[in-house]
């Protein structure tokens, strides 16, 4: 997947059509929640992870050096406003990535995360796209709004899917990892449960996988970030932040303005690609019309990350502490 090019004009036309029709950009979710009994709720066919072979980010004549970018967000409880914000800010995200030269050929995948212990739709994963089909993928996410209320959601199930059900030409052809952003406000469960993997994804695994092991496996494919935005239930929670920092170290970002999520993602990629320093990136935000409060929020969110980087994103050949643990060819993983 990943052909074509994203167009602001196509995006604006779709927004105008939705307005004339009196519907939101999340019509699938609105229809499901408004007219279908909860016990019949299901992921849209384009985002259902069950039975999926792989989600692919591939090179093409149009995009000879594709770069896989994934954005998965918690759709439980107070996190329901995040995809709405993302949808309205897609032009800013692409404006920064492309027009400011951070990435030549981004291919973006969107997905939603719930709780496999209680939600009808605990995982939704779209396809990597380069054009406005990604708008449709985002708009077809079911905003279930559930969750278990115990400060944990099934992030680990999403991490498992991304580790074992994606193929990336940026990695396979150029040894360069993609980017994966998790936007949430709670903790993962401490292991990937085999019964949930079977029920939701359709894989059979021999035993449960500790969260640390699946994160290490995932980091061979993706540079993984966790963003905890303001306006959510556990913003600033030291337990939540502590767990994620133990797993991802400096790649945990606290954001005090939800409206700056897209800008934060774009600048994080720009910094990691060594395309900009933080001051340049903040200047780019002003160029695209970001409000002063949003610029300030991104500055605060990324100050520590920018200071602590000390080099470009590592490729798989230089990941500290991971390559020695990689499964040998022909070895069966858990």
XYZ file of C-alpha atoms in Angstrom:
334
model
C 0.000 0.000 0.000
C 1.005 3.652 0.025
C 0.478 4.907 -3.540
C -0.717 8.398 -4.444
C -0.146 11.706 -2.687
C -2.038 13.452 0.092
C -3.913 16.571 -1.042
C -5.172 19.450 1.076
C -7.785 20.145 -1.617
C -9.189 16.618 -1.372
C -9.215 16.873 2.423
C -11.041 20.221 2.319
C -13.581 18.891 -0.194
C -14.359 15.946 2.075
C -14.765 18.267 5.040
C -17.160 20.458 3.060
C -19.197 17.440 1.933
C -19.499 16.200 5.519
C -20.688 19.635 6.614
C -23.334 19.779 3.867
C -24.534 16.278 4.736
C -24.702 17.114 8.441
C -22.330 14.369 9.479
C -19.003 14.287 11.294
C -15.716 12.965 9.959
C -16.336 9.869 12.127
C -19.572 8.749 10.514
C -18.866 5.032 11.010
C -18.510 5.552 14.749
C -21.548 7.816 14.938
C -23.701 5.319 13.012
C -22.492 2.344 15.022
C -22.996 3.994 18.389
C -26.300 5.534 17.384
C -28.132 2.625 15.761
C -26.441 -0.700 16.512
C -26.747 -2.591 19.830
C -23.484 -2.543 21.745
C -23.101 -6.325 21.638
C -23.044 -6.063 17.821
C -20.371 -3.386 17.591
C -17.417 -4.330 15.382
C -14.356 -2.775 13.852
C -14.761 -1.405 10.335
C -13.657 -4.021 7.806
C -10.683 -1.848 6.784
C -9.378 -1.728 10.365
C -10.227 -5.175 11.723
C -6.949 -6.812 12.866
C -8.302 -10.353 12.901
C -6.791 -12.525 10.223
C -4.612 -9.734 8.839
C -1.409 -11.003 7.306
C 0.582 -7.790 7.363
C 0.128 -4.048 7.065
C 2.745 -2.945 4.545
C 4.732 0.215 3.944
C 6.269 -0.266 0.500
C 8.439 1.703 -1.900
C 7.075 2.580 -5.339
C 7.981 4.726 -8.340
C 6.032 7.567 -6.698
C 7.598 6.965 -3.287
C 11.033 5.362 -3.741
C 12.124 5.941 -0.129
C 8.981 5.335 1.898
C 9.054 5.921 5.641
C 6.505 4.145 7.844
C 4.790 6.335 10.454
C 2.161 4.835 12.764
C -0.162 6.709 15.123
C -2.198 4.538 17.494
C -4.387 6.175 20.105
C -6.392 5.079 23.095
C -10.114 5.414 22.260
C -11.392 4.749 25.781
C -12.977 7.231 28.180
C -11.483 10.705 28.133
C -9.187 9.863 25.197
C -12.059 10.012 22.703
C -11.240 13.580 21.699
C -7.743 12.654 20.480
C -8.711 11.208 17.061
C -11.044 14.146 16.479
C -8.141 16.524 17.085
C -5.867 14.457 14.847
C -8.403 14.520 12.036
C -8.742 18.297 12.108
C -4.961 18.796 12.184
C -3.907 16.477 9.347
C -3.073 19.425 7.047
C -0.641 20.780 9.631
C 0.996 17.379 10.038
C 1.557 16.955 6.316
C 2.529 20.575 5.848
C 5.370 20.145 8.301
C 6.501 16.688 7.204
C 6.506 17.453 3.482
C 6.715 21.176 2.835
C 9.313 21.701 5.541
C 11.307 18.725 4.285
C 11.338 16.532 7.395
C 10.420 13.412 5.389
C 10.291 12.907 1.625
C 7.819 10.016 1.420
C 5.816 9.454 4.607
C 3.311 6.615 4.716
C 0.953 6.911 7.673
C -1.106 4.276 9.487
C -3.776 5.088 12.091
C -5.228 2.781 14.706
C -7.303 2.675 17.870
C -6.626 0.925 21.190
C -9.205 -0.222 23.740
C -9.303 -2.823 26.502
C -9.487 -6.495 25.539
C -10.802 -7.397 28.989
C -14.091 -5.538 28.495
C -14.421 -3.691 25.149
C -16.212 -4.965 22.066
C -13.500 -3.550 19.786
C -10.178 -3.542 21.655
C -7.926 -3.041 18.614
C -8.288 -1.327 15.227
C -5.406 -0.980 12.768
C -5.516 0.688 9.363
C -3.107 0.490 6.447
C -0.042 2.580 5.628
C -1.150 5.221 3.124
C 0.462 8.118 1.292
C -2.721 9.754 0.018
C -6.150 10.771 1.332
C -7.170 7.193 1.947
C -5.582 7.721 5.344
C -8.360 10.271 6.053
C -10.889 7.492 5.481
C -8.941 5.084 7.694
C -8.908 7.608 10.517
C -12.578 8.448 10.028
C -13.592 4.770 10.123
C -12.209 4.207 13.623
C -14.904 3.309 16.130
C -14.659 5.635 19.138
C -15.968 3.064 21.598
C -15.274 5.110 24.712
C -15.114 2.072 26.985
C -12.180 0.867 29.031
C -11.976 -0.920 32.328
C -11.427 2.000 34.717
C -8.359 0.446 36.325
C -5.574 2.618 34.821
C -4.592 -0.054 32.263
C -5.624 -0.605 28.650
C -4.515 -3.139 26.018
C -1.582 -1.184 24.609
C 0.491 -4.367 24.697
C -1.906 -6.039 22.232
C -1.361 -3.172 19.785
C 2.405 -3.415 20.269
C 2.229 -7.142 19.505
C 0.322 -6.513 16.265
C 2.758 -3.830 15.120
C 5.758 -6.021 15.943
C 4.521 -9.136 14.122
C 2.043 -7.940 11.495
C 3.893 -5.125 9.703
C 6.466 -5.121 6.922
C 8.457 -1.984 6.157
C 10.627 -1.328 3.121
C 12.422 1.443 5.010
C 13.685 -1.268 7.352
C 14.080 -4.193 4.970
C 15.780 -2.219 2.185
C 17.573 0.566 4.058
C 17.977 -0.675 7.621
C 15.961 2.283 8.895
C 13.227 1.864 11.473
C 9.818 3.443 11.129
C 8.083 5.587 13.752
C 5.309 4.505 16.090
C 3.455 6.959 18.326
C 1.163 5.684 21.079
C -1.152 8.410 22.399
C -2.725 7.473 25.692
C -3.057 8.170 29.398
C -2.860 4.739 31.016
C -0.486 1.795 31.437
C -0.186 -1.392 29.390
C -0.980 -4.728 30.961
C 2.191 -6.492 32.047
C 2.011 -9.190 29.403
C 0.520 -10.004 25.989
C -2.075 -12.673 26.764
C -2.243 -15.573 24.330
C -6.037 -15.923 24.653
C -6.511 -12.244 23.691
C -4.116 -12.577 20.754
C -6.168 -15.548 19.556
C -9.532 -13.829 20.067
C -8.668 -10.416 18.628
C -5.932 -11.072 16.056
C -6.298 -14.770 15.324
C -2.703 -15.797 16.075
C -1.759 -18.832 18.127
C 1.211 -18.232 20.403
C 2.725 -20.723 22.810
C 2.505 -18.627 25.961
C 1.983 -15.111 27.258
C 4.699 -12.590 26.352
C 6.061 -10.166 28.970
C 5.552 -6.505 28.047
C 9.317 -5.887 28.135
C 9.901 -8.632 25.565
C 7.293 -7.373 23.079
C 8.575 -3.797 23.380
C 12.138 -4.975 22.669
C 10.882 -6.932 19.646
C 8.896 -3.943 18.398
C 11.870 -1.599 18.748
C 13.713 -3.551 16.086
C 11.117 -2.224 13.614
C 10.042 1.130 15.034
C 11.294 4.045 17.050
C 8.496 3.948 19.644
C 7.066 6.979 21.480
C 4.368 7.435 24.095
C 2.569 10.783 24.283
C 0.435 11.635 27.315
C -1.644 14.735 26.473
C -3.463 17.185 28.710
C -7.207 16.828 29.251
C -7.040 13.092 29.916
C -7.794 11.130 33.059
C -4.238 10.413 34.159
C -2.287 13.399 32.875
C 0.855 13.801 34.973
C 0.308 10.482 36.760
C 3.696 9.345 38.079
C 2.809 5.642 37.975
C 1.736 5.780 34.336
C 4.735 7.868 33.307
C 7.099 5.674 35.316
C 5.999 2.465 33.592
C 6.330 3.965 30.118
C 9.704 5.571 30.897
C 10.990 2.229 32.093
C 9.960 0.749 28.745
C 10.798 3.622 26.355
C 13.241 5.805 28.307
C 13.431 9.330 26.866
C 10.730 8.611 24.262
C 7.933 9.523 26.681
C 6.434 12.944 25.977
C 4.117 14.929 28.244
C 2.005 17.412 26.265
C 0.054 20.153 28.004
C -2.108 21.094 24.989
C -4.109 18.398 23.205
C -4.482 20.641 20.159
C -0.724 20.383 19.574
C -0.611 16.592 19.082
C 0.030 16.674 15.322
C 2.640 19.396 15.636
C 4.411 17.427 18.352
C 4.476 14.287 16.211
C 5.836 16.212 13.228
C 8.596 17.942 15.187
C 9.560 14.730 16.967
C 10.105 13.113 13.564
C 11.960 16.169 12.297
C 14.300 16.041 15.286
C 14.832 12.298 15.015
C 15.558 12.622 11.282
C 18.119 15.367 12.018
C 16.160 17.580 9.628
C 15.807 20.353 12.230
C 16.787 21.424 15.687
C 14.065 22.418 18.129
C 14.337 26.158 17.488
C 13.991 25.613 13.738
C 10.973 23.397 14.293
C 9.276 25.959 16.511
C 9.890 28.533 13.796
C 8.202 26.228 11.305
C 5.174 26.012 13.584
C 4.871 29.780 13.482
C 5.250 29.670 9.688
C 2.205 27.402 9.382
C 0.133 29.594 11.678
C 0.349 27.745 14.999
C -0.845 29.811 17.942
C 1.703 30.992 20.494
C 0.274 28.709 23.184
C 0.672 25.685 20.894
C 4.252 26.631 20.053
C 4.963 26.948 23.758
C 3.350 23.594 24.482
C 5.442 21.795 21.849
C 8.571 23.542 23.120
C 7.958 22.348 26.663
C 7.030 18.843 25.524
C 10.141 18.303 23.412
C 12.802 20.266 25.296
C 14.117 17.276 27.247
C 13.853 14.935 24.276
C 15.743 17.327 21.995
C 18.445 17.870 24.601
C 18.892 14.187 25.348
C 19.049 12.782 21.840
C 22.706 13.098 20.964
C 22.486 11.683 17.419
C 20.238 10.419 14.634
C 17.747 7.633 15.108
C 19.508 4.286 15.417
C 19.032 1.678 12.723
C 18.607 -1.985 13.546
C 22.322 -2.537 13.239
C 23.040 -0.204 16.142
C 20.227 -0.751 18.618
C 21.863 -1.079 22.032
C 21.035 -4.302 23.808
C 18.608 -5.595 21.190
C 20.446 -7.215 18.300
C 22.015 -9.883 20.438
C 18.527 -10.928 21.534
C 17.003 -11.161 18.062
C 15.632 -14.594 17.146
C 17.865 -16.590 14.827
C 16.561 -17.451 11.371
C 14.054 -20.252 11.608
C 13.610 -19.831 15.361
C 10.038 -19.894 16.637
C 9.160 -16.916 18.818
C 6.828 -17.054 21.794
